[in-house]
Amino acid sequence: MDAQGRGRADDVDPADQWVLNPRTGEYELRLSPSAPQSSVPKPRTEGRRTAAPGREVPPQRRRRPEPEEPVPGRRGRRPEKKKSKGKKVLLWTGGSMAFVVLVTGVGGYLYLKHLEGNVSTTDVGNAGSSSFSKDEAFNILIIGTDKRTGEGNEGYGDKGSAGHADTNILLHVAEDRSNATALSIPRDLIVDIPDCETTQEDGTKKVIPGTSGVRFNQSLGDLGRDAGCTMRTVTETTGIKPDHFMMADFNAVKTLTSAVGGVDVCVEHAVDDPKSHLQLPKGESTVEGEQALAFVRTRHAFGNEGDLDRIKVQQQFLGSLMRKMSSSDTLTSPTKLVKLAEAATKALTVDSAIGNVGTLKDIALELKKVPPKNITFATVPVLDNPAEKVKATVVVNEAKAPQVFDMIKNDVSFTEVEQKKKDKKKKEDAAVAARLEGAKSEPSEVRVRVLNGGAPTGSAGQELTYLQNQAGVTKSENAGNAPADIARTTLEYAPDQADQARALAEILGLSGAAMKPGESVTNSQGLPAMTLTLGKDFKGAGVKLDAASVEKPELDNASTADQKLCAS
């Protein structure tokens, strides 16, 4: 580490420079007595007394650390004040490289800036978001490439390859941080790659033409495509737009697993794969370095020796890696934390919007909030490619995949988030009491426009027929499709329409949470009307709705990050 004026990184072990302060609970920079002190932020004592010439006045005793002084030579700037209690902030990622970033808890502004210097960035233009928000749901595309870097990787990937999208996980983190979904995208999935604009080394822009009916892994590397092209391909295929990406290659899994002292894995049968050189006894083992890379790369040791079985094993490995990194023996070890932070950031390439240490720290803190038991690993539902006699690729299962994509787009959890459900129920009860109790209009006085916001085609017309002919809501009309699909049906109304809203809610079986106080709209007669938007929870014309429930699809080989599973 080149701290200003302190010499080269290989003079001192970085892990020996950080110690845990028992009073503050954070790691602090420790210098040897002979080390120059000019570049290290010094504590400032309030009310410091001035000594007479020639006299030295000892500093006043204080009971808590004070703010740090600016780094010399950089007037007007202060190191970031560490407000986090988290000496265990964790950013994880996935696939064949099983990636993690630690950006706080190791301590110190200078060291965080050093870590930032390790990270490579790519300008993906409008393929992602221009910034990161701590108050919203977000999607990060995790890419593991088959590019070779480092020694000992000659047996993996294509020699001279720019790196294809070999392993891909779309990580969705819920807005309330109660859950997350890690959706694997098979590299052999047949997709349409759209045109994509890339930024060249000289700063110029180049549009790479799209291609139809090719493997997903060709969205990176081929014809000079960058990670932005892979992000656009995800949007084209799933309808879900990644906000950011993180990418690493084969060498990352070796360095990261070694940094934490190995990862625990389990196999149902002994493994002896001459192609990957993986040898493991039946039961549990600990793998790191080359052996860990062989474990996540092998296609011949498990299942049907295909990519889908390899994805399942990689997901199990990632869950184990996450548990190891969040264990006490990792989080309380300055040496392991520093090694992990160094290995992770050196392996990492991200989009420009999150390529600074402050943003990486924010992402890590948000990910830290998600309980492992509510992190679902799943794979895009697929079928064998019907156009092939020899099955080598897969296509999206149009019967199952759309609901999976919609749940992610609408921030719906695949796990049962019990405490959140209880809290939601309490809020729901309050909403019901406030919105559903009171006077109700006669059905014939209810004016409403019906929109289809994700229900099956024709649902708005069917519901309108029911309202007019059976429910007596004659002042209703079909308004076509909503601007965007929604998971749950809603009824928006103005304050002076509350009595109409309560009447319609009773007819439809709407909960208080489905009722959205807002503004009225003008119907075809120029009169104010409410807006009923049918969501994906719509069960059919005249069927009572329960906006709090959405039927979840069955996911093949799904698991959660807290489960200890054996590969087979």
Coordinates of C-alpha atoms in Angstrom, one line a residue:
M1 CA 0.0 0.0 0.0
D2 CA 1.4 3.4 -1.0
A3 CA 0.2 5.6 1.8
Q4 CA 1.7 9.1 1.1
G5 CA 5.2 9.3 2.4
R6 CA 5.1 5.8 3.9
G7 CA 7.0 3.8 1.4
R8 CA 6.1 0.7 -0.7
A9 CA 3.3 -1.8 0.0
D10 CA 5.8 -4.7 0.2
D11 CA 7.8 -3.1 3.0
V12 CA 5.1 -3.9 5.6
D13 CA 2.3 -6.5 5.7
P14 CA -1.0 -4.5 5.3
A15 CA -2.7 -6.8 7.8
D16 CA -0.1 -5.8 10.5
Q17 CA -1.0 -2.2 10.1
W18 CA -4.6 -2.5 11.4
V19 CA -5.7 -3.3 14.9
L20 CA -9.1 -3.5 16.6
N21 CA -9.7 -0.7 19.1
P22 CA -11.8 -2.3 21.9
R23 CA -13.4 1.1 22.8
T24 CA -14.7 2.0 19.3
G25 CA -15.1 -1.5 17.9
E26 CA -13.4 -0.5 14.7
Y27 CA -10.0 -1.3 13.0
E28 CA -7.5 1.5 13.2
L29 CA -4.2 2.2 11.4
R30 CA -1.2 1.2 13.6
L31 CA 2.3 2.6 12.7
S32 CA 5.7 1.5 13.9
P33 CA 7.4 4.0 16.2
S34 CA 9.9 4.9 13.5
A35 CA 7.4 5.3 10.7
P36 CA 6.9 8.9 9.4
Q37 CA 3.6 10.2 10.6
S38 CA 2.9 13.1 8.2
S39 CA 0.4 11.3 6.0
V40 CA -1.7 9.7 8.7
P41 CA -4.8 11.6 10.0
K42 CA -4.1 12.7 13.6
P43 CA -6.7 13.1 16.3
R44 CA -7.7 16.6 17.2
T45 CA -8.3 17.6 20.9
E46 CA -10.9 20.2 21.6
G47 CA -9.9 23.0 23.9
R48 CA -6.2 22.4 23.4
R49 CA -4.1 24.7 25.6
T50 CA -1.2 26.7 24.3
A51 CA 2.0 26.4 26.1
A52 CA 4.4 29.2 26.8
P53 CA 7.6 29.2 24.7
G54 CA 9.9 26.4 25.7
R55 CA 7.2 24.5 27.6
E56 CA 5.3 21.5 26.6
V57 CA 1.7 21.1 27.8
P58 CA 0.4 17.5 27.8
P59 CA -2.8 17.0 25.8
Q60 CA -6.0 16.9 27.8
R61 CA -7.4 13.4 28.4
R62 CA -10.6 12.6 26.5
R63 CA -12.9 9.6 26.7
R64 CA -13.9 9.2 23.1
P65 CA -12.1 9.6 19.7
E66 CA -12.4 13.0 18.1
P67 CA -12.8 13.9 14.4
E68 CA -9.7 13.4 12.2
E69 CA -7.6 16.3 10.7
P70 CA -7.4 16.7 7.0
V71 CA -4.7 14.8 5.2
P72 CA -1.7 17.2 4.8
G73 CA -1.3 18.6 1.3
R74 CA -5.1 18.3 0.6
R75 CA -6.6 21.3 2.2
G76 CA -10.3 21.6 2.7
R77 CA -10.9 17.8 2.5
R78 CA -11.4 15.4 5.3
P79 CA -11.2 11.6 5.4
E80 CA -14.7 10.0 5.5
K81 CA -16.0 9.8 9.0
K82 CA -16.7 6.1 9.9
K83 CA -20.2 6.0 11.1
S84 CA -20.7 2.3 10.6
K85 CA -20.4 -0.2 13.4
G86 CA -19.7 -2.8 10.8
K87 CA -16.4 -4.4 11.0
K88 CA -18.2 -7.1 9.0
V89 CA -19.5 -5.3 5.9
L90 CA -19.9 -7.8 3.1
L91 CA -20.5 -7.6 -0.6
W92 CA -21.0 -10.9 -2.3
T93 CA -21.4 -12.0 -5.8
G94 CA -21.6 -15.2 -7.7
G95 CA -21.0 -17.8 -10.3
S96 CA -17.8 -19.4 -11.3
M97 CA -15.7 -16.7 -9.7
A98 CA -17.7 -16.6 -6.5
F99 CA -16.9 -12.9 -5.9
V100 CA -16.9 -10.8 -2.7
V101 CA -15.9 -7.3 -1.9
L102 CA -15.2 -5.9 1.6
V103 CA -15.0 -2.1 1.5
T104 CA -15.5 -1.0 5.1
G105 CA -14.5 -2.3 8.5
V106 CA -10.9 -2.6 7.6
G107 CA -10.7 1.1 8.5
G108 CA -9.2 4.2 7.2
Y109 CA -9.8 6.7 4.4
L110 CA -6.4 6.2 2.8
Y111 CA -6.8 2.4 2.7
L112 CA -10.3 2.6 1.2
K113 CA -8.9 4.9 -1.5
H114 CA -6.1 2.4 -2.1
L115 CA -8.8 -0.3 -2.6
E116 CA -10.6 1.9 -5.0
G117 CA -7.4 2.1 -7.1
N118 CA -7.6 -1.7 -7.5
V119 CA -11.0 -1.6 -9.2
S120 CA -11.4 -1.5 -13.0
T121 CA -14.4 0.3 -14.5
T122 CA -16.3 0.2 -17.8
D123 CA -18.5 2.9 -19.2
V124 CA -21.8 1.2 -20.2
G125 CA -23.7 4.3 -21.1
N126 CA -27.4 4.0 -20.7
A127 CA -27.4 0.2 -20.4
G128 CA -27.5 0.7 -16.6
S129 CA -28.3 3.4 -14.1
S130 CA -26.3 6.5 -13.7
S131 CA -26.1 6.3 -9.9
F132 CA -26.8 4.0 -7.0
S133 CA -29.7 4.7 -4.6
K134 CA -29.8 3.3 -1.1
D135 CA -33.6 3.8 -0.9
E136 CA -34.7 1.7 -3.9
A137 CA -34.6 -1.9 -5.1
F138 CA -31.7 -2.6 -7.3
N139 CA -30.4 -5.2 -9.8
I140 CA -26.7 -6.1 -10.2
L141 CA -25.6 -8.4 -13.0
I142 CA -22.8 -10.6 -11.9
I143 CA -20.6 -11.9 -14.7
G144 CA -17.9 -14.6 -14.5
T145 CA -15.8 -14.6 -17.7
D146 CA -13.8 -17.5 -19.1
K147 CA -10.8 -15.1 -19.6
R148 CA -7.5 -16.4 -18.4
T149 CA -5.4 -14.3 -16.0
G150 CA -2.8 -15.3 -13.4
E151 CA -0.7 -18.4 -13.4
G152 CA -2.1 -21.9 -13.5
N153 CA -5.2 -21.1 -15.5
E154 CA -4.0 -22.7 -18.8
G155 CA -6.6 -25.5 -18.5
Y156 CA -9.6 -23.2 -18.3
G157 CA -11.2 -21.1 -21.0
D158 CA -10.2 -20.3 -24.5
K159 CA -6.6 -19.2 -25.0
G160 CA -6.4 -15.6 -26.1
S161 CA -10.2 -15.1 -25.4
A162 CA -11.3 -11.6 -24.6
G163 CA -13.7 -13.3 -22.1
H164 CA -17.2 -14.5 -22.7
A165 CA -20.2 -14.4 -20.3
D166 CA -19.5 -17.8 -18.9
T167 CA -21.4 -17.5 -15.7
N168 CA -24.2 -15.0 -15.1
I169 CA -26.3 -14.2 -12.1
L170 CA -28.8 -11.4 -12.0
L171 CA -29.0 -10.3 -8.3
H172 CA -32.2 -8.5 -7.3
V173 CA -32.2 -6.8 -3.9
A174 CA -35.6 -5.9 -2.5
E175 CA -36.5 -2.3 -1.7
D176 CA -37.0 -3.1 2.0
R177 CA -33.9 -5.3 2.1
S178 CA -35.9 -8.2 3.5
N179 CA -34.9 -10.5 0.7
A180 CA -32.9 -11.0 -2.5
T181 CA -33.0 -13.2 -5.6
A182 CA -30.0 -14.5 -7.4
L183 CA -31.2 -15.6 -10.8
S184 CA -28.7 -17.7 -12.9
I185 CA -28.8 -17.2 -16.6
P186 CA -27.4 -20.2 -18.5
R187 CA -24.6 -19.4 -20.9
D188 CA -26.1 -21.7 -23.5
L189 CA -29.5 -20.0 -23.5
I190 CA -30.5 -18.9 -27.0
V191 CA -31.2 -15.2 -27.1
D192 CA -31.3 -12.2 -29.3
I193 CA -28.4 -9.8 -28.7
P194 CA -29.4 -6.2 -29.4
D195 CA -27.3 -3.5 -31.0
C196 CA -25.1 -2.0 -28.3
E197 CA -23.0 1.1 -28.1
T198 CA -19.5 0.6 -26.6
T199 CA -16.8 3.1 -25.5
Q200 CA -13.5 2.5 -27.1
E201 CA -10.1 3.0 -25.4
D202 CA -9.7 6.4 -27.1
G203 CA -13.1 7.5 -25.8
T204 CA -15.0 7.2 -29.1
K205 CA -18.3 5.4 -29.4
K206 CA -18.9 2.4 -31.5
V207 CA -22.2 0.6 -32.1
I208 CA -21.8 -3.2 -32.4
P209 CA -24.7 -4.7 -34.5
G210 CA -27.0 -7.2 -32.7
T211 CA -27.3 -10.9 -33.5
S212 CA -30.4 -13.2 -33.3
G213 CA -30.6 -16.8 -32.1
V214 CA -27.2 -17.1 -30.5
R215 CA -25.8 -18.3 -27.1
F216 CA -26.1 -15.8 -24.3
N217 CA -22.3 -16.0 -23.6
Q218 CA -21.7 -14.3 -26.9
S219 CA -23.1 -11.1 -25.5
L220 CA -19.6 -10.4 -24.0
G221 CA -16.3 -10.6 -25.9
D222 CA -17.6 -11.3 -29.4
L223 CA -16.9 -8.5 -31.9
G224 CA -15.7 -6.3 -29.0
R225 CA -18.9 -6.5 -27.0
D226 CA -18.5 -5.2 -23.4
A227 CA -20.5 -5.8 -20.2
G228 CA -22.9 -3.2 -21.3
C229 CA -23.9 -5.4 -24.2
T230 CA -24.5 -8.3 -21.7
M231 CA -26.7 -5.9 -19.6
R232 CA -28.7 -5.0 -22.7
T233 CA -29.1 -8.7 -23.6
V234 CA -30.5 -9.4 -20.1
T235 CA -33.0 -6.6 -20.5
E236 CA -34.0 -7.9 -24.0
T237 CA -34.4 -11.5 -22.7
T238 CA -36.1 -10.9 -19.3
G239 CA -37.6 -7.4 -19.3
I240 CA -35.5 -6.7 -16.2
K241 CA -33.0 -3.9 -16.5
P242 CA -29.7 -4.4 -14.6
D243 CA -28.7 -1.2 -12.8
H244 CA -25.1 -2.2 -12.5
F245 CA -22.6 -5.0 -13.2
M246 CA -19.7 -6.7 -11.5
M247 CA -17.3 -8.9 -13.4
A248 CA -14.4 -11.1 -12.6
D249 CA -12.5 -14.0 -14.3
F250 CA -11.2 -17.5 -13.3
N251 CA -8.4 -16.2 -11.1
A252 CA -10.8 -14.5 -8.7
V253 CA -12.2 -17.7 -7.2
K254 CA -8.7 -18.9 -6.5
T255 CA -7.5 -15.8 -4.7
L256 CA -10.8 -15.2 -2.8
T257 CA -11.1 -18.8 -1.4
S258 CA -7.4 -18.7 -0.4
A259 CA -8.0 -15.3 1.4
V260 CA -10.7 -16.8 3.7
G261 CA -8.8 -20.0 4.3
G262 CA -11.0 -22.3 2.1
V263 CA -14.7 -23.0 1.5
D264 CA -16.6 -26.0 2.8
V265 CA -18.2 -28.2 0.2
C266 CA -20.1 -31.5 0.2
V267 CA -20.5 -34.2 -2.5
E268 CA -22.8 -37.2 -2.4
H269 CA -20.3 -39.4 -4.2
A270 CA -16.5 -39.4 -4.4
V271 CA -15.2 -37.3 -7.3
D272 CA -12.3 -38.1 -9.6
D273 CA -12.5 -35.9 -12.8
P274 CA -9.4 -36.2 -15.0
K275 CA -10.5 -33.2 -17.1
S276 CA -10.7 -30.7 -14.3
H277 CA -8.3 -32.6 -12.0
L278 CA -10.9 -32.4 -9.2
Q279 CA -10.5 -35.2 -6.6
L280 CA -12.8 -35.2 -3.6
P281 CA -13.9 -37.9 -1.1
K282 CA -17.5 -38.6 -0.4
G283 CA -18.9 -36.1 2.1
E284 CA -17.6 -32.8 3.3
S285 CA -14.3 -31.2 2.2
T286 CA -12.6 -27.8 2.3
V287 CA -11.4 -26.4 -1.0
E288 CA -9.4 -23.4 -1.9
G289 CA -7.3 -22.0 -4.8
E290 CA -6.9 -24.3 -7.7
Q291 CA -9.1 -27.0 -6.2
A292 CA -11.9 -24.5 -5.6
L293 CA -11.8 -23.3 -9.2
A294 CA -11.9 -27.0 -10.4
F295 CA -15.0 -27.5 -8.2
V296 CA -17.0 -24.7 -9.8
R297 CA -15.7 -25.3 -13.3
T298 CA -16.2 -29.1 -13.7
R299 CA -19.0 -30.2 -16.0
H300 CA -18.3 -34.0 -15.7
A301 CA -18.5 -34.7 -12.0
F302 CA -22.1 -34.0 -11.3
G303 CA -25.6 -34.6 -12.7
N304 CA -25.9 -35.0 -16.4
E305 CA -22.6 -33.3 -17.0
G306 CA -24.4 -30.3 -18.4
D307 CA -24.3 -26.5 -17.7
L308 CA -27.5 -26.5 -15.8
D309 CA -26.1 -29.0 -13.3
R310 CA -22.9 -27.0 -13.0
I311 CA -25.0 -23.9 -12.2
K312 CA -26.7 -25.7 -9.4
V313 CA -23.3 -26.7 -7.9
Q314 CA -22.0 -23.1 -8.3
Q315 CA -25.0 -21.8 -6.4
Q316 CA -24.3 -24.3 -3.6
F317 CA -20.7 -23.2 -3.6
L318 CA -21.6 -19.5 -3.4
G319 CA -23.9 -20.1 -0.5
S320 CA -21.1 -21.8 1.4
L321 CA -18.7 -19.0 0.5
M322 CA -21.1 -16.4 1.8
R323 CA -21.4 -18.3 5.1
K324 CA -17.7 -18.6 5.4
M325 CA -17.1 -14.9 4.8
S326 CA -19.7 -13.9 7.4
S327 CA -18.4 -16.3 10.0
S328 CA -16.7 -14.9 13.1
D329 CA -13.3 -16.3 12.3
T330 CA -13.2 -14.2 9.1
L331 CA -14.8 -11.1 10.4
T332 CA -12.6 -10.8 13.5
S333 CA -9.4 -11.4 11.7
P334 CA -7.6 -8.3 10.4
T335 CA -5.3 -10.5 8.3
K336 CA -8.2 -12.3 6.5
L337 CA -10.2 -9.1 6.1
V338 CA -7.3 -7.3 4.4
K339 CA -6.4 -10.3 2.2
L340 CA -10.1 -10.6 1.2
A341 CA -10.4 -6.9 0.4
E342 CA -7.2 -6.9 -1.7
A343 CA -8.2 -10.0 -3.6
A344 CA -11.7 -8.9 -4.2
T345 CA -11.0 -5.4 -5.5
K346 CA -8.1 -6.6 -7.7
A347 CA -10.4 -9.1 -9.3
L348 CA -13.3 -6.7 -9.8
T349 CA -14.5 -4.7 -12.9
V350 CA -17.6 -2.6 -12.5
D351 CA -19.6 0.0 -14.3
S352 CA -18.4 3.6 -13.9
A353 CA -21.4 4.6 -11.9
I354 CA -20.3 2.4 -8.9
G355 CA -16.6 2.5 -9.5
N356 CA -15.7 4.7 -6.4
V357 CA -15.1 3.5 -2.9
G358 CA -18.1 5.4 -1.4
T359 CA -20.6 3.8 -3.6
L360 CA -19.1 0.3 -3.2
K361 CA -19.3 0.8 0.5
D362 CA -23.0 1.8 0.2
I363 CA -23.8 -1.3 -1.8
A364 CA -22.0 -3.5 0.7
L365 CA -24.0 -2.0 3.6
E366 CA -27.3 -2.5 1.8
L367 CA -26.4 -6.1 0.9
K368 CA -25.4 -6.8 4.5
K369 CA -29.0 -6.1 5.6
V370 CA -30.5 -9.1 3.7
P371 CA -30.8 -12.3 5.8
P372 CA -29.1 -15.3 4.1
K373 CA -32.2 -17.4 4.6
N374 CA -34.1 -15.0 2.4
I375 CA -31.6 -15.0 -0.4
T376 CA -33.1 -17.3 -3.1
F377 CA -30.8 -19.0 -5.7
A378 CA -32.8 -19.9 -8.8
T379 CA -32.3 -20.4 -12.6
V380 CA -34.2 -19.0 -15.5
P381 CA -36.8 -21.6 -16.4
V382 CA -35.7 -23.2 -19.7
L383 CA -36.4 -26.1 -22.1
D384 CA -34.1 -28.0 -24.4
N385 CA -33.9 -26.2 -27.8
P386 CA -36.5 -27.9 -30.0
A387 CA -34.6 -26.9 -33.1
E388 CA -31.7 -29.2 -32.2
K389 CA -31.4 -33.0 -32.7
V390 CA -28.4 -33.2 -30.4
K391 CA -29.3 -31.1 -27.4
A392 CA -26.7 -28.5 -26.7
T393 CA -28.6 -25.3 -26.0
V394 CA -31.7 -24.2 -24.2
V395 CA -34.5 -21.7 -24.7
V396 CA -36.7 -19.8 -22.3
N397 CA -39.7 -21.7 -21.0
E398 CA -42.5 -19.3 -21.9
A399 CA -44.9 -21.1 -19.7
K400 CA -42.9 -20.5 -16.5
A401 CA -40.3 -17.8 -17.0
P402 CA -42.5 -14.8 -17.5
Q403 CA -44.0 -15.1 -14.0
V404 CA -40.5 -15.4 -12.5
F405 CA -39.3 -12.3 -14.4
D406 CA -42.5 -10.4 -13.4
M407 CA -42.0 -11.2 -9.7
I408 CA -38.4 -9.8 -9.8
K409 CA -39.6 -6.7 -11.7
N410 CA -42.4 -6.1 -9.2
D411 CA -40.1 -6.7 -6.2
V412 CA -42.0 -9.8 -4.9
S413 CA -40.0 -12.2 -2.7
F414 CA -39.6 -15.9 -3.5
T415 CA -39.2 -16.7 0.2
E416 CA -41.6 -16.3 3.1
V417 CA -40.4 -13.2 5.0
E418 CA -42.2 -13.8 8.2
Q419 CA -41.4 -10.7 10.2
K420 CA -42.0 -8.5 7.3
K421 CA -45.3 -10.2 6.7
K422 CA -46.3 -9.5 10.3
D423 CA -45.3 -5.9 10.1
K424 CA -47.1 -5.6 6.8
K425 CA -50.2 -7.2 8.3
K426 CA -50.2 -4.6 11.1
K427 CA -49.9 -1.8 8.6
E428 CA -52.6 -3.5 6.5
D429 CA -54.9 -3.6 9.4
A430 CA -54.4 0.1 10.0
A431 CA -55.0 0.8 6.3
V432 CA -58.2 -1.2 6.3
A433 CA -59.6 0.6 9.3
A434 CA -58.8 4.0 7.8
R435 CA -59.9 3.4 4.2
L436 CA -62.6 0.8 4.3
E437 CA -64.7 2.0 7.2
G438 CA -67.3 4.7 6.4
A439 CA -70.1 5.5 4.1
K440 CA -70.4 3.7 0.8
S441 CA -72.0 5.0 -2.4
E442 CA -74.6 3.1 -4.3
P443 CA -73.0 0.9 -7.1
S444 CA -74.9 3.0 -9.7
E445 CA -73.0 6.1 -8.5
V446 CA -69.5 4.6 -8.8
R447 CA -67.6 6.0 -11.7
V448 CA -64.4 4.0 -12.6
R449 CA -62.1 3.4 -15.5
V450 CA -60.7 -0.2 -15.7
L451 CA -57.1 -0.8 -17.0
N452 CA -55.2 -4.0 -17.6
G453 CA -51.9 -3.8 -15.7
G454 CA -50.6 -7.4 -16.2
A455 CA -53.7 -9.6 -16.0
P456 CA -54.4 -12.0 -18.9
T457 CA -55.4 -10.4 -22.2
G458 CA -59.1 -9.4 -22.2
S459 CA -59.3 -9.2 -18.4
A460 CA -60.3 -5.5 -18.3
G461 CA -63.2 -6.1 -20.7
Q462 CA -64.4 -9.2 -18.8
E463 CA -64.3 -7.3 -15.5
L464 CA -66.1 -4.4 -17.0
T465 CA -68.9 -6.7 -18.2
Y466 CA -69.2 -8.1 -14.7
L467 CA -69.3 -4.7 -13.1
Q468 CA -72.0 -3.3 -15.5
N469 CA -74.2 -6.4 -15.8
Q470 CA -73.9 -8.1 -12.4
A471 CA -72.5 -5.6 -9.9
G472 CA -74.6 -2.6 -10.9
V473 CA -71.6 -0.3 -11.6
T474 CA -73.0 1.1 -14.8
K475 CA -70.8 4.2 -14.9
S476 CA -67.7 2.1 -15.7
E477 CA -65.6 2.0 -18.8
N478 CA -62.7 0.1 -20.3
A479 CA -59.5 2.2 -20.5
G480 CA -57.2 -0.3 -22.2
N481 CA -53.8 -1.2 -21.0
A482 CA -51.9 0.5 -18.2
P483 CA -48.5 2.1 -18.9
A484 CA -46.7 -0.7 -16.9
D485 CA -47.6 -4.1 -15.5
I486 CA -48.1 -4.4 -11.7
A487 CA -48.2 -7.4 -9.4
R488 CA -51.2 -6.4 -7.4
T489 CA -54.5 -4.8 -8.3
T490 CA -54.9 -1.1 -7.2
L491 CA -57.7 1.4 -7.0
E492 CA -56.7 5.1 -7.1
Y493 CA -59.2 7.7 -6.1
A494 CA -59.5 11.4 -5.0
P495 CA -60.4 12.3 -1.4
D496 CA -64.0 13.2 -2.4
Q497 CA -64.4 9.8 -4.0
A498 CA -63.7 7.8 -0.8
D499 CA -67.3 6.7 -0.5
Q500 CA -67.2 5.4 -4.1
A501 CA -63.9 3.6 -3.4
R502 CA -65.3 1.8 -0.4
A503 CA -68.3 0.6 -2.4
L504 CA -66.1 -0.7 -5.2
A505 CA -63.6 -2.3 -2.7
E506 CA -66.5 -4.2 -1.1
I507 CA -67.7 -5.5 -4.5
L508 CA -64.2 -6.6 -5.7
G509 CA -62.8 -7.8 -2.3
L510 CA -60.0 -5.2 -2.3
S511 CA -57.9 -4.8 0.8
G512 CA -57.1 -1.4 2.3
A513 CA -53.6 -1.6 0.9
A514 CA -55.0 -1.9 -2.6
M515 CA -56.7 1.4 -2.2
K516 CA -54.5 4.3 -3.2
P517 CA -55.6 7.8 -2.2
G518 CA -54.5 10.1 -5.0
E519 CA -56.2 11.9 -7.9
S520 CA -59.2 11.3 -10.0
V521 CA -59.1 11.1 -13.8
T522 CA -61.6 12.3 -16.4
N523 CA -63.7 9.6 -18.1
S524 CA -65.2 9.7 -21.6
Q525 CA -68.1 11.9 -20.5
G526 CA -65.7 14.5 -19.0
L527 CA -66.6 13.5 -15.4
P528 CA -64.1 12.7 -12.6
A529 CA -63.6 8.9 -12.2
M530 CA -61.5 6.5 -10.2
T531 CA -58.8 4.2 -11.8
L532 CA -59.0 0.4 -11.3
T533 CA -55.8 -1.3 -12.5
L534 CA -55.9 -5.1 -12.7
G535 CA -52.6 -6.6 -11.6
K536 CA -51.2 -10.1 -12.0
D537 CA -53.2 -11.2 -9.0
F538 CA -56.4 -10.8 -10.9
K539 CA -58.2 -14.2 -10.6
G540 CA -61.1 -13.6 -13.1
A541 CA -64.2 -11.5 -13.6
G542 CA -66.3 -11.4 -10.4
V543 CA -63.8 -13.3 -8.3
K544 CA -62.9 -11.6 -5.0
L545 CA -59.4 -10.3 -4.8
D546 CA -56.8 -10.5 -2.1
A547 CA -54.1 -8.0 -3.0
A548 CA -51.8 -9.3 -0.3
S549 CA -51.3 -12.7 -2.0
V550 CA -49.5 -13.6 -5.2
E551 CA -49.1 -17.2 -6.1
K552 CA -45.5 -18.1 -6.5
P553 CA -44.2 -20.2 -9.4
E554 CA -42.4 -23.5 -8.8
L555 CA -38.7 -23.1 -9.3
D556 CA -36.5 -26.0 -10.4
N557 CA -33.6 -26.7 -8.0
A558 CA -34.1 -23.5 -6.0
S559 CA -32.2 -23.0 -2.7
T560 CA -31.4 -20.3 -0.2
A561 CA -28.0 -19.0 1.0
D562 CA -28.4 -20.5 4.5
Q563 CA -28.8 -24.1 3.3
K564 CA -26.0 -26.6 3.5
L565 CA -26.4 -28.9 0.4
C566 CA -24.3 -31.7 -1.1
A567 CA -23.6 -31.7 -4.8
S568 CA -24.7 -34.8 -6.7

